Amino acid sequence: MIDNQLIDKFPLEGEKDTHRIASLLSAEVKPGDVICLNGDLGVGKTSFARAFIRTLTSDDEPVPSPTYTLIQHYHAKRNKVGLEIFHVDLYRISCHSEIEELGLEEALGIGVFLIEWPELSIPSLPQDRLEIYLQFGKGASERYMDLFGSSRWLSLAHSIDCLLYTSDAADE
C-alpha cells in the first residue's frame, strides 16, 4: 500500500506560477501517472491542465475544458516518444456508475491522466497518484497549492521550490 502524504505547500503569485509548475510537472510524468486536480470553481484547475498539455503539445494547441465532453484526449511527443494525455472533468458526474461507463479504469495505464473533480473516481484510481489542491488566497490572483503523493513526487517539491525562488529573485 502506498502512503500518499502532504509533500509541500506553495504560495502562487498569479496564474504564471500555476503555469510554471504545470510545465515543470509535465517533464516528470510517465504513462500511468494520475494527477488529481482539486479545488473550488474558478481556482485554476483547467488553467493548470491547459498549461500542462500545451507544454507537451504546442503553445497554440486548443485545450477546451472537458466539462461537457467529460474527456479530452491529446497526443504528445516527448523525446521522440509518443505520450497520450487524458484530460478528464467529472464535475457533471452524479454517481460512480457513470464513471464506470466512461471506461476510465480500462484506460488508466495507457497515458497520463489529469482529472478535475476526482472525488467520485477515487475508488477507481491507483493509490500512487499525485493530488494537487488549489485554494484561493486573500488577493484576487493569489492562490495556494498543496501537493499530496508518494515519495516518488518528493523531487517535484524541490524543483517547484527552486522554480518559485528563482522566478521571485528574477522579478526583483
PDB file of C-alpha atoms in Angstrom:
ATOM      1  CA  MET A   1       0.000   0.000   0.000  1.00  0.00           C
ATOM      2  CA  ILE A   2       1.327   3.428  -0.942  1.00  0.00           C
ATOM      3  CA  ASP A   3       1.107   6.197   1.610  1.00  0.00           C
ATOM      4  CA  ASN A   4       0.083   9.473  -0.018  1.00  0.00           C
ATOM      5  CA  GLN A   5       1.017  12.284   2.313  1.00  0.00           C
ATOM      6  CA  LEU A   6       1.493  16.024   2.222  1.00  0.00           C
ATOM      7  CA  ILE A   7       4.599  16.734   0.179  1.00  0.00           C
ATOM      8  CA  ASP A   8       4.612  20.526   0.397  1.00  0.00           C
ATOM      9  CA  LYS A   9       2.551  23.731   0.258  1.00  0.00           C
ATOM     10  CA  PHE A  10       3.292  26.574  -2.142  1.00  0.00           C
ATOM     11  CA  PRO A  11       2.031  30.143  -2.445  1.00  0.00           C
ATOM     12  CA  LEU A  12       1.233  31.081  -6.037  1.00  0.00           C
ATOM     13  CA  GLU A  13       1.517  34.671  -7.177  1.00  0.00           C
ATOM     14  CA  GLY A  14      -0.848  34.664 -10.105  1.00  0.00           C
ATOM     15  CA  GLU A  15      -1.561  32.376 -12.987  1.00  0.00           C
ATOM     16  CA  LYS A  16       2.059  32.496 -14.207  1.00  0.00           C
ATOM     17  CA  ASP A  17       3.183  30.434 -11.178  1.00  0.00           C
ATOM     18  CA  THR A  18       0.444  27.889 -11.841  1.00  0.00           C
ATOM     19  CA  HIS A  19       1.591  27.605 -15.467  1.00  0.00           C
ATOM     20  CA  ARG A  20       5.255  27.289 -14.485  1.00  0.00           C
ATOM     21  CA  ILE A  21       4.503  24.450 -12.082  1.00  0.00           C
ATOM     22  CA  ALA A  22       2.296  22.689 -14.646  1.00  0.00           C
ATOM     23  CA  SER A  23       5.110  22.932 -17.209  1.00  0.00           C
ATOM     24  CA  LEU A  24       7.616  21.606 -14.702  1.00  0.00           C
ATOM     25  CA  LEU A  25       5.349  18.672 -13.821  1.00  0.00           C
ATOM     26  CA  SER A  26       4.837  17.800 -17.487  1.00  0.00           C
ATOM     27  CA  ALA A  27       8.548  16.936 -17.716  1.00  0.00           C
ATOM     28  CA  GLU A  28       8.256  14.497 -14.790  1.00  0.00           C
ATOM     29  CA  VAL A  29       5.281  12.360 -15.806  1.00  0.00           C
ATOM     30  CA  LYS A  30       5.202   8.955 -17.446  1.00  0.00           C
ATOM     31  CA  PRO A  31       2.416   6.740 -18.818  1.00  0.00           C
ATOM     32  CA  GLY A  32       0.221   5.502 -15.992  1.00  0.00           C
ATOM     33  CA  ASP A  33       0.542   8.667 -13.919  1.00  0.00           C
ATOM     34  CA  VAL A  34      -2.642  10.123 -12.495  1.00  0.00           C
ATOM     35  CA  ILE A  35      -2.792  13.736 -11.388  1.00  0.00           C
ATOM     36  CA  CYS A  36      -5.898  14.780  -9.490  1.00  0.00           C
ATOM     37  CA  LEU A  37      -6.790  18.471  -9.608  1.00  0.00           C
ATOM     38  CA  ASN A  38      -8.887  19.539  -6.625  1.00  0.00           C
ATOM     39  CA  GLY A  39     -10.331  22.929  -5.730  1.00  0.00           C
ATOM     40  CA  ASP A  40     -13.292  25.253  -5.985  1.00  0.00           C
ATOM     41  CA  LEU A  41     -14.790  26.515  -9.235  1.00  0.00           C
ATOM     42  CA  GLY A  42     -12.537  29.115 -10.831  1.00  0.00           C
ATOM     43  CA  VAL A  43      -9.447  28.379  -8.741  1.00  0.00           C
ATOM     44  CA  GLY A  44      -7.325  27.341 -11.746  1.00  0.00           C
ATOM     45  CA  LYS A  45      -7.686  23.592 -12.309  1.00  0.00           C
ATOM     46  CA  THR A  46      -8.378  23.908 -16.045  1.00  0.00           C
ATOM     47  CA  SER A  47      -5.713  26.599 -16.378  1.00  0.00           C
ATOM     48  CA  PHE A  48      -3.212  24.202 -14.807  1.00  0.00           C
ATOM     49  CA  ALA A  49      -4.269  21.386 -17.150  1.00  0.00           C
ATOM     50  CA  ARG A  50      -4.117  23.686 -20.182  1.00  0.00           C
ATOM     51  CA  ALA A  51      -0.530  24.760 -19.380  1.00  0.00           C
ATOM     52  CA  PHE A  52       0.472  21.132 -18.742  1.00  0.00           C
ATOM     53  CA  ILE A  53      -0.979  19.949 -22.064  1.00  0.00           C
ATOM     54  CA  ARG A  54       0.402  22.845 -24.103  1.00  0.00           C
ATOM     55  CA  THR A  55       3.883  22.234 -22.715  1.00  0.00           C
ATOM     56  CA  LEU A  56       3.747  18.704 -24.119  1.00  0.00           C
ATOM     57  CA  THR A  57       1.971  19.540 -27.389  1.00  0.00           C
ATOM     58  CA  SER A  58       2.248  23.142 -28.648  1.00  0.00           C
ATOM     59  CA  ASP A  59       1.533  26.644 -27.377  1.00  0.00           C
ATOM     60  CA  ASP A  60      -1.391  27.002 -29.775  1.00  0.00           C
ATOM     61  CA  GLU A  61      -2.983  23.603 -29.013  1.00  0.00           C
ATOM     62  CA  PRO A  62      -6.729  24.116 -28.463  1.00  0.00           C
ATOM     63  CA  VAL A  63      -7.405  22.879 -24.930  1.00  0.00           C
ATOM     64  CA  PRO A  64     -11.091  23.334 -24.147  1.00  0.00           C
ATOM     65  CA  SER A  65     -12.482  22.493 -20.749  1.00  0.00           C
ATOM     66  CA  PRO A  66     -13.885  18.952 -20.795  1.00  0.00           C
ATOM     67  CA  THR A  67     -16.816  19.976 -18.583  1.00  0.00           C
ATOM     68  CA  TYR A  68     -19.383  18.826 -21.167  1.00  0.00           C
ATOM     69  CA  THR A  69     -17.386  16.266 -23.140  1.00  0.00           C
ATOM     70  CA  LEU A  70     -16.033  14.767 -19.862  1.00  0.00           C
ATOM     71  CA  ILE A  71     -12.789  13.601 -21.545  1.00  0.00           C
ATOM     72  CA  GLN A  72     -10.397  15.306 -23.949  1.00  0.00           C
ATOM     73  CA  HIS A  73      -7.602  13.210 -25.443  1.00  0.00           C
ATOM     74  CA  TYR A  74      -4.262  14.565 -26.697  1.00  0.00           C
ATOM     75  CA  HIS A  75      -1.263  13.040 -28.444  1.00  0.00           C
ATOM     76  CA  ALA A  76       2.107  14.435 -27.443  1.00  0.00           C
ATOM     77  CA  LYS A  77       5.731  13.635 -28.139  1.00  0.00           C
ATOM     78  CA  ARG A  78       8.458  13.893 -25.566  1.00  0.00           C
ATOM     79  CA  ASN A  79      11.986  12.948 -26.538  1.00  0.00           C
ATOM     80  CA  LYS A  80      10.575  11.491 -29.781  1.00  0.00           C
ATOM     81  CA  VAL A  81       8.366   9.094 -27.810  1.00  0.00           C
ATOM     82  CA  GLY A  82       4.588   9.287 -28.007  1.00  0.00           C
ATOM     83  CA  LEU A  83       2.644  10.173 -24.879  1.00  0.00           C
ATOM     84  CA  GLU A  84      -1.130  10.040 -24.529  1.00  0.00           C
ATOM     85  CA  ILE A  85      -2.761  12.653 -22.288  1.00  0.00           C
ATOM     86  CA  PHE A  86      -6.312  12.372 -21.000  1.00  0.00           C
ATOM     87  CA  HIS A  87      -7.902  15.487 -19.511  1.00  0.00           C
ATOM     88  CA  VAL A  88     -10.987  14.455 -17.536  1.00  0.00           C
ATOM     89  CA  ASP A  89     -13.574  16.640 -15.815  1.00  0.00           C
ATOM     90  CA  LEU A  90     -16.002  14.798 -13.541  1.00  0.00           C
ATOM     91  CA  TYR A  91     -17.958  17.858 -12.361  1.00  0.00           C
ATOM     92  CA  ARG A  92     -21.146  16.748 -14.137  1.00  0.00           C
ATOM     93  CA  ILE A  93     -20.922  13.114 -12.981  1.00  0.00           C
ATOM     94  CA  SER A  94     -23.525  12.263 -10.376  1.00  0.00           C
ATOM     95  CA  CYS A  95     -22.601   8.690  -9.401  1.00  0.00           C
ATOM     96  CA  HIS A  96     -19.791   6.163  -9.623  1.00  0.00           C
ATOM     97  CA  SER A  97     -21.622   4.009 -12.187  1.00  0.00           C
ATOM     98  CA  GLU A  98     -21.344   6.879 -14.695  1.00  0.00           C
ATOM     99  CA  ILE A  99     -17.570   6.768 -14.263  1.00  0.00           C
ATOM    100  CA  GLU A 100     -17.617   3.040 -14.996  1.00  0.00           C
ATOM    101  CA  GLU A 101     -19.468   3.798 -18.253  1.00  0.00           C
ATOM    102  CA  LEU A 102     -16.654   6.168 -19.296  1.00  0.00           C
ATOM    103  CA  GLY A 103     -14.163   3.294 -19.136  1.00  0.00           C
ATOM    104  CA  LEU A 104     -11.596   5.201 -17.087  1.00  0.00           C
ATOM    105  CA  GLU A 105     -10.397   2.104 -15.251  1.00  0.00           C
ATOM    106  CA  GLU A 106      -9.568   0.368 -18.521  1.00  0.00           C
ATOM    107  CA  ALA A 107      -7.706   3.431 -19.863  1.00  0.00           C
ATOM    108  CA  LEU A 108      -5.571   4.009 -16.763  1.00  0.00           C
ATOM    109  CA  GLY A 109      -2.022   2.995 -17.540  1.00  0.00           C
ATOM    110  CA  ILE A 110      -2.245   3.932 -21.218  1.00  0.00           C
ATOM    111  CA  GLY A 111      -1.214   7.535 -20.724  1.00  0.00           C
ATOM    112  CA  VAL A 112      -1.140  10.421 -18.289  1.00  0.00           C
ATOM    113  CA  PHE A 113      -4.424  11.418 -16.667  1.00  0.00           C
ATOM    114  CA  LEU A 114      -5.319  14.898 -15.428  1.00  0.00           C
ATOM    115  CA  ILE A 115      -8.582  14.575 -13.507  1.00  0.00           C
ATOM    116  CA  GLU A 116     -10.595  17.565 -12.345  1.00  0.00           C
ATOM    117  CA  TRP A 117     -13.167  16.919  -9.617  1.00  0.00           C
ATOM    118  CA  PRO A 118     -11.779  13.412  -8.880  1.00  0.00           C
ATOM    119  CA  GLU A 119     -13.833  12.808  -5.724  1.00  0.00           C
ATOM    120  CA  LEU A 120     -16.211  10.279  -7.303  1.00  0.00           C
ATOM    121  CA  SER A 121     -13.436   8.392  -9.059  1.00  0.00           C
ATOM    122  CA  ILE A 122     -11.178   7.845  -6.026  1.00  0.00           C
ATOM    123  CA  PRO A 123     -12.026   4.118  -5.614  1.00  0.00           C
ATOM    124  CA  SER A 124     -11.077   3.572  -9.277  1.00  0.00           C
ATOM    125  CA  LEU A 125      -7.794   5.458  -9.154  1.00  0.00           C
ATOM    126  CA  PRO A 126      -4.393   3.990  -8.438  1.00  0.00           C
ATOM    127  CA  GLN A 127      -3.121   4.589  -4.923  1.00  0.00           C
ATOM    128  CA  ASP A 128       0.122   6.055  -6.285  1.00  0.00           C
ATOM    129  CA  ARG A 129      -1.234   9.308  -7.702  1.00  0.00           C
ATOM    130  CA  LEU A 130      -0.403  12.966  -7.301  1.00  0.00           C
ATOM    131  CA  GLU A 131      -3.106  15.050  -5.627  1.00  0.00           C
ATOM    132  CA  ILE A 132      -2.967  18.797  -6.262  1.00  0.00           C
ATOM    133  CA  TYR A 133      -5.190  21.035  -4.157  1.00  0.00           C
ATOM    134  CA  LEU A 134      -5.602  24.605  -5.362  1.00  0.00           C
ATOM    135  CA  GLN A 135      -7.120  27.168  -2.986  1.00  0.00           C
ATOM    136  CA  PHE A 136      -7.971  30.838  -3.216  1.00  0.00           C
ATOM    137  CA  GLY A 137      -5.864  33.319  -1.255  1.00  0.00           C
ATOM    138  CA  LYS A 138      -6.852  36.721   0.044  1.00  0.00           C
ATOM    139  CA  GLY A 139      -5.966  38.704  -3.089  1.00  0.00           C
ATOM    140  CA  ALA A 140      -7.773  38.363  -6.414  1.00  0.00           C
ATOM    141  CA  SER A 141      -4.922  36.487  -8.110  1.00  0.00           C
ATOM    142  CA  GLU A 142      -3.432  34.850  -5.021  1.00  0.00           C
ATOM    143  CA  ARG A 143      -3.630  31.061  -4.823  1.00  0.00           C
ATOM    144  CA  TYR A 144      -2.105  28.259  -2.792  1.00  0.00           C
ATOM    145  CA  MET A 145      -1.163  24.788  -3.939  1.00  0.00           C
ATOM    146  CA  ASP A 146      -0.824  21.725  -1.725  1.00  0.00           C
ATOM    147  CA  LEU A 147       0.745  18.555  -3.122  1.00  0.00           C
ATOM    148  CA  PHE A 148      -0.044  15.105  -1.765  1.00  0.00           C
ATOM    149  CA  GLY A 149       1.574  11.941  -3.064  1.00  0.00           C
ATOM    150  CA  SER A 150       4.054   9.168  -2.516  1.00  0.00           C
ATOM    151  CA  SER A 151       7.802   9.598  -2.070  1.00  0.00           C
ATOM    152  CA  ARG A 152       8.134   9.419  -5.874  1.00  0.00           C
ATOM    153  CA  TRP A 153       6.954  13.033  -6.059  1.00  0.00           C
ATOM    154  CA  LEU A 154       9.338  14.475  -3.427  1.00  0.00           C
ATOM    155  CA  SER A 155      11.812  15.696  -6.060  1.00  0.00           C
ATOM    156  CA  LEU A 156       8.955  17.654  -7.649  1.00  0.00           C
ATOM    157  CA  ALA A 157       8.572  19.707  -4.456  1.00  0.00           C
ATOM    158  CA  HIS A 158      12.276  20.587  -4.530  1.00  0.00           C
ATOM    159  CA  SER A 159      12.033  21.573  -8.212  1.00  0.00           C
ATOM    160  CA  ILE A 160       9.000  23.768  -7.503  1.00  0.00           C
ATOM    161  CA  ASP A 161      10.834  25.467  -4.633  1.00  0.00           C
ATOM    162  CA  CYS A 162      13.745  26.223  -6.970  1.00  0.00           C
ATOM    163  CA  LEU A 163      11.414  27.428  -9.720  1.00  0.00           C
ATOM    164  CA  LEU A 164       9.435  29.777  -7.467  1.00  0.00           C
ATOM    165  CA  TYR A 165      12.529  31.074  -5.672  1.00  0.00           C
ATOM    166  CA  THR A 166      14.354  31.680  -8.961  1.00  0.00           C
ATOM    167  CA  SER A 167      11.344  33.449 -10.524  1.00  0.00           C
ATOM    168  CA  ASP A 168      10.899  35.604  -7.383  1.00  0.00           C
ATOM    169  CA  ALA A 169      14.576  36.619  -7.476  1.00  0.00           C
ATOM    170  CA  ALA A 170      14.385  37.383 -11.219  1.00  0.00           C
ATOM    171  CA  ASP A 171      11.311  39.584 -10.691  1.00  0.00           C
ATOM    172  CA  GLU A 172      13.157  41.808  -8.194  1.00  0.00           C
TER     173      GLU A 172
END
